[in-house]
Short mmCIF file of C-alpha atoms in Angstrom, two decimals:
data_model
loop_
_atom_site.label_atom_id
_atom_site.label_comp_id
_atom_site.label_asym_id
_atom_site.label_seq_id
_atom_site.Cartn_x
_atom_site.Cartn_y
_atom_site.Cartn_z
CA UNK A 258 72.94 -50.70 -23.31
CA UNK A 259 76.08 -49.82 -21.30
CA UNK A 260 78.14 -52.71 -19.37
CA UNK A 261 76.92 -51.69 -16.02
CA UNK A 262 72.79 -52.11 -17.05
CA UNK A 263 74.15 -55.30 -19.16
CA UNK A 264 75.25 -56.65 -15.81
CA UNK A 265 72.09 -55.50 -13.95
CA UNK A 266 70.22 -57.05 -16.71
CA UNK A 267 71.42 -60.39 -16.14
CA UNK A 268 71.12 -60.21 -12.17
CA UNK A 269 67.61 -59.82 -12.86
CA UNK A 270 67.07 -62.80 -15.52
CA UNK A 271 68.85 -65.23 -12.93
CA UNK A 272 66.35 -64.06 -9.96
CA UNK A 273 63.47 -64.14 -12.87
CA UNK A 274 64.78 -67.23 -14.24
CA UNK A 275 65.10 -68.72 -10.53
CA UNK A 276 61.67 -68.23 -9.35
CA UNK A 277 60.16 -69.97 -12.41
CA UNK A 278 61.91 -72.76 -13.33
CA UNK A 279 60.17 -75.15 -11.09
CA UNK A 280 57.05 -75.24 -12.82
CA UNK A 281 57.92 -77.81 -15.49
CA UNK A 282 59.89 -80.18 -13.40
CA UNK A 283 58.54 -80.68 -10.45
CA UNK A 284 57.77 -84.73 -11.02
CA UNK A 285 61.38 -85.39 -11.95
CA UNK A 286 62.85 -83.66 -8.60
CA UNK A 287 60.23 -85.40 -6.81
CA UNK A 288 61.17 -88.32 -8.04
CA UNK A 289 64.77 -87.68 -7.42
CA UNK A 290 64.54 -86.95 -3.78
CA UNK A 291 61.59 -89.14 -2.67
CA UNK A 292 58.92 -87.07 -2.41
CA UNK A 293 55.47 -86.21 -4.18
CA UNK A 294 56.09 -83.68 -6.62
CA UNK A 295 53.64 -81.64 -4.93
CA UNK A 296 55.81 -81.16 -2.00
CA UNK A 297 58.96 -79.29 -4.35
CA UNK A 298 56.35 -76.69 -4.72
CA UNK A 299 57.22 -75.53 -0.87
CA UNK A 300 60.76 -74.98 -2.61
CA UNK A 301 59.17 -71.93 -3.65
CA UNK A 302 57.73 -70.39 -0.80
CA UNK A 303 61.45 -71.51 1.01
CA UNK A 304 62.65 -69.00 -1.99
CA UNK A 305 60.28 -66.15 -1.25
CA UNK A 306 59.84 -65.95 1.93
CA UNK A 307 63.85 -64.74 2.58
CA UNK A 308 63.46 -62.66 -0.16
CA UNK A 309 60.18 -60.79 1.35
CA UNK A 310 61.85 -60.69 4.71
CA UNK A 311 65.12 -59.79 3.87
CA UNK A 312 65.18 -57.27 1.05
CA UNK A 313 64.55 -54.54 3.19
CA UNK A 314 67.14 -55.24 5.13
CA UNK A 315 69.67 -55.40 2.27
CA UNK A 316 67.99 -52.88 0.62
CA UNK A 317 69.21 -50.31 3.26
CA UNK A 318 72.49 -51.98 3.85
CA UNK A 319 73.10 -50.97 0.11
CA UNK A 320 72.24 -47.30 0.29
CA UNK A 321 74.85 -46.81 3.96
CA UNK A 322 77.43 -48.98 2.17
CA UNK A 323 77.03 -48.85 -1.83
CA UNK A 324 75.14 -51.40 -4.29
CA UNK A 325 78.74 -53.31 -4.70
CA UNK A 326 79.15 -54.14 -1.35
CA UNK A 327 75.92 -56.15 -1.14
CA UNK A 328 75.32 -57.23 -4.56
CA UNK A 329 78.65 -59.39 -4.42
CA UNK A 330 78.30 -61.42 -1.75
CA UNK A 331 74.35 -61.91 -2.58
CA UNK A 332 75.71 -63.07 -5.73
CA UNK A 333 78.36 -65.52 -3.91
CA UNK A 334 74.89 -66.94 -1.85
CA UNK A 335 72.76 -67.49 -5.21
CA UNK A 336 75.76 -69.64 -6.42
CA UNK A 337 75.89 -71.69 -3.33
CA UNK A 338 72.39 -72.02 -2.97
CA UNK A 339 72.10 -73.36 -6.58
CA UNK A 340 74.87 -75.32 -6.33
CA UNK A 341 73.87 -77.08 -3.04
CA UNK A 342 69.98 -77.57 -4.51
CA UNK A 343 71.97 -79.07 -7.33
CA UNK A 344 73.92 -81.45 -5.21
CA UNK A 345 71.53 -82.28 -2.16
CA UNK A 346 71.05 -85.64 -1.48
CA UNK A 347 68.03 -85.19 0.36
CA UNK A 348 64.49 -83.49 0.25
CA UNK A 349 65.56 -81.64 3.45
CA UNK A 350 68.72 -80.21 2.47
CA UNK A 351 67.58 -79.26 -0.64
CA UNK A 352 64.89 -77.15 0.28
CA UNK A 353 67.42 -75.14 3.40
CA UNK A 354 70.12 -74.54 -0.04
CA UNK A 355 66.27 -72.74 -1.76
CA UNK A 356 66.42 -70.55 1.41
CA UNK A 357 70.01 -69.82 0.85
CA UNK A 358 69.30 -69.42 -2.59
CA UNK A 359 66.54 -66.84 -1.94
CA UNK A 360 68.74 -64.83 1.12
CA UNK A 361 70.86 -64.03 -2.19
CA UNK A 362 67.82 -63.47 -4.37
CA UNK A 363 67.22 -60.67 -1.39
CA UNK A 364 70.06 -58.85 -1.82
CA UNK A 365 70.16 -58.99 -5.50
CA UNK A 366 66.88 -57.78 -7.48
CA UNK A 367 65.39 -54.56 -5.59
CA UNK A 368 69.37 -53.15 -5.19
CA UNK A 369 69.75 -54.09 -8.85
CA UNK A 370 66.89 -51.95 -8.92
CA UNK A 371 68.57 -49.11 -7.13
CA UNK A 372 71.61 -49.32 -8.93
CA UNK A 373 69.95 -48.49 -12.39
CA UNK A 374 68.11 -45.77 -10.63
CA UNK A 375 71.09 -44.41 -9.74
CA UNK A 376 72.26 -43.02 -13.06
CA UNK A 377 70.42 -40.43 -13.18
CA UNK A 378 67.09 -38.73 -14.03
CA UNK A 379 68.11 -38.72 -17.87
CA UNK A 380 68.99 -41.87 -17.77
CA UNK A 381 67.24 -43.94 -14.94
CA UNK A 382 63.82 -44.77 -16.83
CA UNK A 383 65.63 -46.64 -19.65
CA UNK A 384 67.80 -48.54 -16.89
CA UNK A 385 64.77 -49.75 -14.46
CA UNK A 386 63.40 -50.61 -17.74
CA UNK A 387 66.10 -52.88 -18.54
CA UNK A 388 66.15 -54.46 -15.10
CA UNK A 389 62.16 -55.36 -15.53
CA UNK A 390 62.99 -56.72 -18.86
CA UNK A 391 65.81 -59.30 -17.71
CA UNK A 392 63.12 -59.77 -14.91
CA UNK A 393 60.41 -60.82 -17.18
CA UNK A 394 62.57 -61.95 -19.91
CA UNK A 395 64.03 -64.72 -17.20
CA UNK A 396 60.31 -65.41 -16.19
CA UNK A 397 59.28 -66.17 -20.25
CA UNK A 398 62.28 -68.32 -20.61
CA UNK A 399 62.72 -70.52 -17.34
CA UNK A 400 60.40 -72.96 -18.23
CA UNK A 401 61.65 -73.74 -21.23
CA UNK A 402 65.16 -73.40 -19.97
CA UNK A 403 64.29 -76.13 -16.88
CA UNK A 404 62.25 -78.20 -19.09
CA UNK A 405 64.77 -78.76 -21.92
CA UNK A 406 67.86 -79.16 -19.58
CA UNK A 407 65.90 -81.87 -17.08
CA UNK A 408 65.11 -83.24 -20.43
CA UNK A 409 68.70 -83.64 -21.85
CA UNK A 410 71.00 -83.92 -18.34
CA UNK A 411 68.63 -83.92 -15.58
CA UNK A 412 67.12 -81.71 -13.15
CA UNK A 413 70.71 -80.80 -11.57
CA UNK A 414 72.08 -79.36 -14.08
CA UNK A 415 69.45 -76.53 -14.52
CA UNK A 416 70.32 -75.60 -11.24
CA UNK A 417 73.91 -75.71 -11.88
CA UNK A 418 73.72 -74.03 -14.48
CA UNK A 419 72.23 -71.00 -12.74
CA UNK A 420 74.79 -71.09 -10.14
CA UNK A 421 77.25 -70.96 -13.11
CA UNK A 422 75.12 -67.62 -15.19
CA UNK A 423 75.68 -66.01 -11.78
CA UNK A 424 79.54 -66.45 -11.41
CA UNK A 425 79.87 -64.87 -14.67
CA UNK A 426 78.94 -61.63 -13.42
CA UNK A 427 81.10 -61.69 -10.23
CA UNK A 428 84.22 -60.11 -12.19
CA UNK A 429 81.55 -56.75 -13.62
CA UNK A 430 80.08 -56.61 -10.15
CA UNK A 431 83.83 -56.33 -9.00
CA UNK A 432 84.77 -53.87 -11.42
CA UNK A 433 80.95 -51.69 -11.09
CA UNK A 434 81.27 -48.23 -11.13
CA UNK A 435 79.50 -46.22 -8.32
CA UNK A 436 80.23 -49.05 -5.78
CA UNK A 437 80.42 -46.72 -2.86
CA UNK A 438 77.54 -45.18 -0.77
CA UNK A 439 75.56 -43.36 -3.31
CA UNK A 440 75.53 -40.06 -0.53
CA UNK A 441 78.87 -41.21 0.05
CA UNK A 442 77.76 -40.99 4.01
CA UNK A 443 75.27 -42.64 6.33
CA UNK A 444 71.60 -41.96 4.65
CA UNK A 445 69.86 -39.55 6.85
CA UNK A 446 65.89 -38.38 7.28
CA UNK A 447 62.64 -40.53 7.31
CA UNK A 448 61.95 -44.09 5.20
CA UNK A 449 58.73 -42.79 4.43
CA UNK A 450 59.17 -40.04 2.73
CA UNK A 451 55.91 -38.16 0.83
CA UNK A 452 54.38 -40.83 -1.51
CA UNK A 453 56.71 -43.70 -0.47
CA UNK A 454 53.63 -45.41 1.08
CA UNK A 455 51.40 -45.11 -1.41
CA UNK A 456 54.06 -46.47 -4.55
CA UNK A 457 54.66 -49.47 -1.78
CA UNK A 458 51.24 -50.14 -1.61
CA UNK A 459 50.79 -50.18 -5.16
CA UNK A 460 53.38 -52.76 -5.32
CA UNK A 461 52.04 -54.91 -2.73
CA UNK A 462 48.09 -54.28 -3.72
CA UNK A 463 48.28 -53.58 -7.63
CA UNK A 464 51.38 -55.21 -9.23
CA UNK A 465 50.67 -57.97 -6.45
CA UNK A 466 46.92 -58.16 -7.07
CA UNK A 467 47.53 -58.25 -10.74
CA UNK A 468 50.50 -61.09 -10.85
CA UNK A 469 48.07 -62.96 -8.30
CA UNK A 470 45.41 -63.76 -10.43
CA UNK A 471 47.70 -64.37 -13.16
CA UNK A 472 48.08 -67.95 -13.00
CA UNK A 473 44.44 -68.26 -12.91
CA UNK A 474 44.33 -66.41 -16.30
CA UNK A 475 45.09 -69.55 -18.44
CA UNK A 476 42.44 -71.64 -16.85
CA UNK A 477 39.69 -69.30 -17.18
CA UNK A 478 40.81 -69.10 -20.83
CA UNK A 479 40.35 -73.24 -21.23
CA UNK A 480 36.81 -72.53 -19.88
CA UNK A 481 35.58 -69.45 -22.12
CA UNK A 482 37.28 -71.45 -25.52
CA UNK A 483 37.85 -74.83 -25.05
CA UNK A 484 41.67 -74.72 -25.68
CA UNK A 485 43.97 -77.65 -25.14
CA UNK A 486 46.75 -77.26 -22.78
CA UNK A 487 49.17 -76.74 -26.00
CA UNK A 488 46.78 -73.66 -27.06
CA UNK A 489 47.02 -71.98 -23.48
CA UNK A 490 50.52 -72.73 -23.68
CA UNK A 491 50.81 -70.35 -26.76
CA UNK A 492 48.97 -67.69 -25.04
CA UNK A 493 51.09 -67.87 -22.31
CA UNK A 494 54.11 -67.13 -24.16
CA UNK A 495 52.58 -64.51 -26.51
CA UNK A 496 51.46 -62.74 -23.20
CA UNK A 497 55.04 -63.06 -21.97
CA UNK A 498 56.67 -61.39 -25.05
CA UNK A 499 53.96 -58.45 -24.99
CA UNK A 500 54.73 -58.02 -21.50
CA UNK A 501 58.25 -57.64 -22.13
CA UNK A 502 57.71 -55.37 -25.29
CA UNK A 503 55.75 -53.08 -22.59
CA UNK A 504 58.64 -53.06 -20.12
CA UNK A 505 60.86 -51.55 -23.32
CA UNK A 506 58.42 -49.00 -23.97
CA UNK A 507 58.34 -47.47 -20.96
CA UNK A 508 60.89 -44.88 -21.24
CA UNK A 509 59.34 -43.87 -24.18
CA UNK A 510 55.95 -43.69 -23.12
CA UNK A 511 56.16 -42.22 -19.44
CA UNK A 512 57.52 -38.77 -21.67
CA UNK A 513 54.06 -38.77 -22.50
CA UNK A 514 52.61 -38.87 -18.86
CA UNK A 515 53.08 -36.64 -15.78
CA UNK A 516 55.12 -39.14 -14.18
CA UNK A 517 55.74 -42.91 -13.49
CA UNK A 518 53.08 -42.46 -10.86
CA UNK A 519 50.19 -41.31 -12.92
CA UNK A 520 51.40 -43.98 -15.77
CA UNK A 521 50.97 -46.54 -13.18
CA UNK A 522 47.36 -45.64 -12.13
CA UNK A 523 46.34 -45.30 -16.39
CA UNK A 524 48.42 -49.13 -16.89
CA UNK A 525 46.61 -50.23 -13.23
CA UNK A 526 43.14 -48.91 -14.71
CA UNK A 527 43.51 -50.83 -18.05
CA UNK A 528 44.27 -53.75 -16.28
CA UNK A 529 42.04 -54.12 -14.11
CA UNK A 530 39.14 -53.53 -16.75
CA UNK A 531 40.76 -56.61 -18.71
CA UNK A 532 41.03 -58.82 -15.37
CA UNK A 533 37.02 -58.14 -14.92
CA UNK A 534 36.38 -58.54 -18.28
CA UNK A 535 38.09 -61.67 -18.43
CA UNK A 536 36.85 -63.54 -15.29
CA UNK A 537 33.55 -61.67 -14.93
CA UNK A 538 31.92 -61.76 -18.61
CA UNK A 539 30.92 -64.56 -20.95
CA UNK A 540 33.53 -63.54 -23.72
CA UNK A 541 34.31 -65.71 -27.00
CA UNK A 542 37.65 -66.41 -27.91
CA UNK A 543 38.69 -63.62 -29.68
CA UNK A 544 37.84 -60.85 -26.80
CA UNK A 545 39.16 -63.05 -24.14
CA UNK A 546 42.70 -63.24 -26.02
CA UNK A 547 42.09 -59.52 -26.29
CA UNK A 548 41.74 -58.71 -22.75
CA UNK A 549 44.67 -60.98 -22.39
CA UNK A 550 46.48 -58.57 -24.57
CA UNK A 551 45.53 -55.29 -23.24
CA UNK A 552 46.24 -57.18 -19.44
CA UNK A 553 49.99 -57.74 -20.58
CA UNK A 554 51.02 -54.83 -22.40
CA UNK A 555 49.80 -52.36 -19.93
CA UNK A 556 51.32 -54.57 -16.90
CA UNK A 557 54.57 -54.53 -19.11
CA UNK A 558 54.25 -50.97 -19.04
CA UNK A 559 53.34 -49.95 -15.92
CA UNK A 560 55.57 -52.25 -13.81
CA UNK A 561 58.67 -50.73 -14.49
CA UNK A 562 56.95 -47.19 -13.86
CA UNK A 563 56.30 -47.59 -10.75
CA UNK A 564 59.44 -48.71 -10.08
CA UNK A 565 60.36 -45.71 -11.47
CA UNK A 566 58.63 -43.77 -9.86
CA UNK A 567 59.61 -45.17 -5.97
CA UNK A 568 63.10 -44.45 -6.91
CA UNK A 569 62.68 -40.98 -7.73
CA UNK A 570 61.35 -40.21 -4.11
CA UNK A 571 64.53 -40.23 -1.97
CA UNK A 572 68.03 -40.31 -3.01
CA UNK A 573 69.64 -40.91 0.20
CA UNK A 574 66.83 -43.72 1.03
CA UNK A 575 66.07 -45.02 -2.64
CA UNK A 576 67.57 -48.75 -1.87
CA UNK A 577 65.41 -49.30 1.14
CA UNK A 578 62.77 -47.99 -0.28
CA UNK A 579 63.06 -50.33 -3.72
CA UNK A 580 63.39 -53.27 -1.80
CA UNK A 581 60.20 -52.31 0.60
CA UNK A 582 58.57 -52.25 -2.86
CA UNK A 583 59.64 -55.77 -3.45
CA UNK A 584 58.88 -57.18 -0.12
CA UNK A 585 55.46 -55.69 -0.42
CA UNK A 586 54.82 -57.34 -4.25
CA UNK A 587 56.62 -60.66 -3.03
CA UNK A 588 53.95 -60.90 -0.13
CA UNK A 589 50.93 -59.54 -2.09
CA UNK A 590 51.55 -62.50 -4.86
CA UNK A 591 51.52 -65.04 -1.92
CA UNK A 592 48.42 -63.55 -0.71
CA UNK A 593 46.31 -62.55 -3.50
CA UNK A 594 47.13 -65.61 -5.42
CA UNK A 595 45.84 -67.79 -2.64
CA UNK A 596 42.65 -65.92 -2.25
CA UNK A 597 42.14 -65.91 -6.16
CA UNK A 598 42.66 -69.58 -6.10
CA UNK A 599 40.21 -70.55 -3.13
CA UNK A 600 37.58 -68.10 -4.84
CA UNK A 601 38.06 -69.29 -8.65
CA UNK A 602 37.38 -72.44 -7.24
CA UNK A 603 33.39 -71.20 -6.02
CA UNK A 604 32.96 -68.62 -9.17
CA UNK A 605 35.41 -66.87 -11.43
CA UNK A 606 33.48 -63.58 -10.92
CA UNK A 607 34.87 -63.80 -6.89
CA UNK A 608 38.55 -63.16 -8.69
CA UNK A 609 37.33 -60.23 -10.54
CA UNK A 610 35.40 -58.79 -7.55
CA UNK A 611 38.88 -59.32 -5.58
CA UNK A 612 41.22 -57.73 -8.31
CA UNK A 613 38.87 -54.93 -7.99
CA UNK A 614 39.49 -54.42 -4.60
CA UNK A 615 42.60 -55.08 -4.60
CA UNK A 616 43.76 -52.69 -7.90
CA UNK A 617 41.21 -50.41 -7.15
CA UNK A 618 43.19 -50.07 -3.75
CA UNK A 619 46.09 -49.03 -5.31
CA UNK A 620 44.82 -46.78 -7.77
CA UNK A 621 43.91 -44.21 -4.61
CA UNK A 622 46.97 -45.23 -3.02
CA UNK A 623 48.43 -43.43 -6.07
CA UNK A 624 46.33 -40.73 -5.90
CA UNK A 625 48.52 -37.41 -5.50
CA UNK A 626 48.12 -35.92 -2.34
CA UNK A 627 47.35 -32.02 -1.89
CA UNK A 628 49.89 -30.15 -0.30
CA UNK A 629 52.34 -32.95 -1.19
CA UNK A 630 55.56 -32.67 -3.73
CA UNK A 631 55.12 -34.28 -6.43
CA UNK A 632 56.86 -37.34 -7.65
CA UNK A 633 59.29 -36.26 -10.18
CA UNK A 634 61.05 -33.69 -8.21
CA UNK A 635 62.98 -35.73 -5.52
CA UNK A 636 62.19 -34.82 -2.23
CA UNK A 637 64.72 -32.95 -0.85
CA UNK A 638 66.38 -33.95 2.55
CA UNK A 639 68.81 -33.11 5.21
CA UNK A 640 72.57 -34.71 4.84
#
């Protein structure tokens, strides 16, 4: 791993680590700012809802004006934003610093993104790899992370201490190579280039359909084998670690495929059988912990492929087009995960008919196209 995907690594366990630390402590910073605990969960949508908006918009700042010149001072907002959560004295400032906090957020995962694409075809599929790995690698380890450190020092300090992980990179994102425009000029010809709107809708429909039922995943695994919360706990974490061993095979495995495209549809297919197996059949323990399994390797897998795969479509336009990718996943969790929820709540088969839908949506969206250029070859434009 060279310096520059080290540092890209890490960006991506702080956003990772970020977005899921709230789940253990949310009675203590309740408790702290005088609210019921279910009211710190809006510090989450306060987080995602910049990021969804707004990484477009850095997205394509980064590809007129290089991946340095945004990723620095989204890094200078995540510390500030962390810092003033840590620090707020009030329910109402703290949840404007989580906005702050997730402006940065914006400007920091899908251009990390980017910037691993960047290095080349040779090289580019072990990179995004390593990005999605600090992604989910921050995800496994937040809750423990937030949990122990509310535990030992209080609340405050987790957050502190991700505003301080994320001033330790400031001196390698001043130093980055390749911090100028990638085209070294103002990117030029369409957004939507051949394929971009399927891989988007993918993200938003498939990777978002997916991570939307996820949560649900542990509940419908207390009902098919009686397991105590400790039990699901376990499962949990073993379906972390096999989702980040997919995310490392990728670059190995997508040498066997076509493309990251047609990887993507195989890893979305598996999946989704798993998801309807799991919510739709009256499995015994052992097959529901194996549809668990097949559900997080192939998501590990196929996640970073399609990121992959949207970055090999435009050179000139890949930042923009990364961090439409993002928006679109950001939103489709929101969405899908709210649906899953009201219709888990009537039967557990409405979340498999929805993943269906949903997945099965973005399987044709992946569909290649005749007539089209096939992902793989990078379209070619007009500078």
């Amino acid at each position: 791993m060279t310096p520059t995907t080290l540092l890209l690594f890490l960006i991506a366990f702080l956003v990772g680590s970020d977005e899921f630390l709230l789940g253990p402590i949310l009675t203590p910073v309740g408790a702290d700012l005088g609210v019921a605990p279910e009211r710190i969960t809006l510090f989450i949508g306060a987080y995602a809802l910049p990021v969804a908006l707004l990484a477009p918009v850095f997205g394509a700042l980064s590809d007129r004006h290089g991946r340095r010149a945004v990723l620095l001072p989204a890094v200078v907002l995540f510390c500030l934003g962390s810092l003033g959560t840590a620090g707020a004295p009030g329910y109402g400032l703290a949840l404007l610093t989580r906005v702050v906090t997730g402006i940065g957020a914006a400007g920091l995962l899908p251009v990390a993104f980017a910037c691993a694409a960047d290095s080349g075809p040779a090289r580019a599929p072990a990179n995004i790899a390593a990005v999605q790995a600090g992604l989910t690698g921050g995800i496994i380890l937040a809750p423990l992370y937030g949990a122990w450190v509310t535990g030992l020092f209080g609340w405050q300090w987790a957050f502190a201490g991700l505003a301080l992980a994320a001033a330790l990179t400031l001196p390698g994102l001043v130093a980055l190579r390749g911090g100028t425009a990638p085209t070294g000029a103002a990117p030029s010809g369409p957004v939507f280039v051949p394929g971009a709107a399927g891989a988007i809708l993918a993200m938003g429909f498939g990777l978002g359909g997916a991570v939307g039922v996820y949560a649900l995943a542990g509940e419908r695994l207390r009902d098919l084998t009686g397991f105590e919360t400790g039990g699901v706990g376990l499962v949990y974490a073993g379906f972390g670690l096999l989702t980040l061993a997919g995310n490392l095979l990728m670059p190995r495995v997508i040498g066997q495929v076509r493309d990251g495209r047609q990887l993507m549809q195989l890893c979305l297919a598996g999946v989704l059988v798993a998801i309807v197996a799991l919510f739709a059949l009256p499995l015994g323990p052992m097959a529901a912990c194996l549809a668990l399994i097949f559900w997080a390797g192939l998501g590990g897998l196929g996640a970073p492929a399609l990121q992959n795969h949207l970055a090999t479509l435009s050179d000139s336009r890949r930042g923009t087009l990364m961090a439409l990718g993002a928006s679109a996943l950001n939103l489709g969790v929101a969405v899908w995960s709210t649906l899953a929820g009201m219709g888990f709540a009537h039967s557990p088969a409405l979340v498999a008919a929805q993943a269906t839908a949903t997945i099965g949506l973005a399987i044709g969206a992946l569909a290649p196209r005749r007539g089209r250029q096939q992902a793989g070859c990078v379209t070619p434009h007009v500078r």
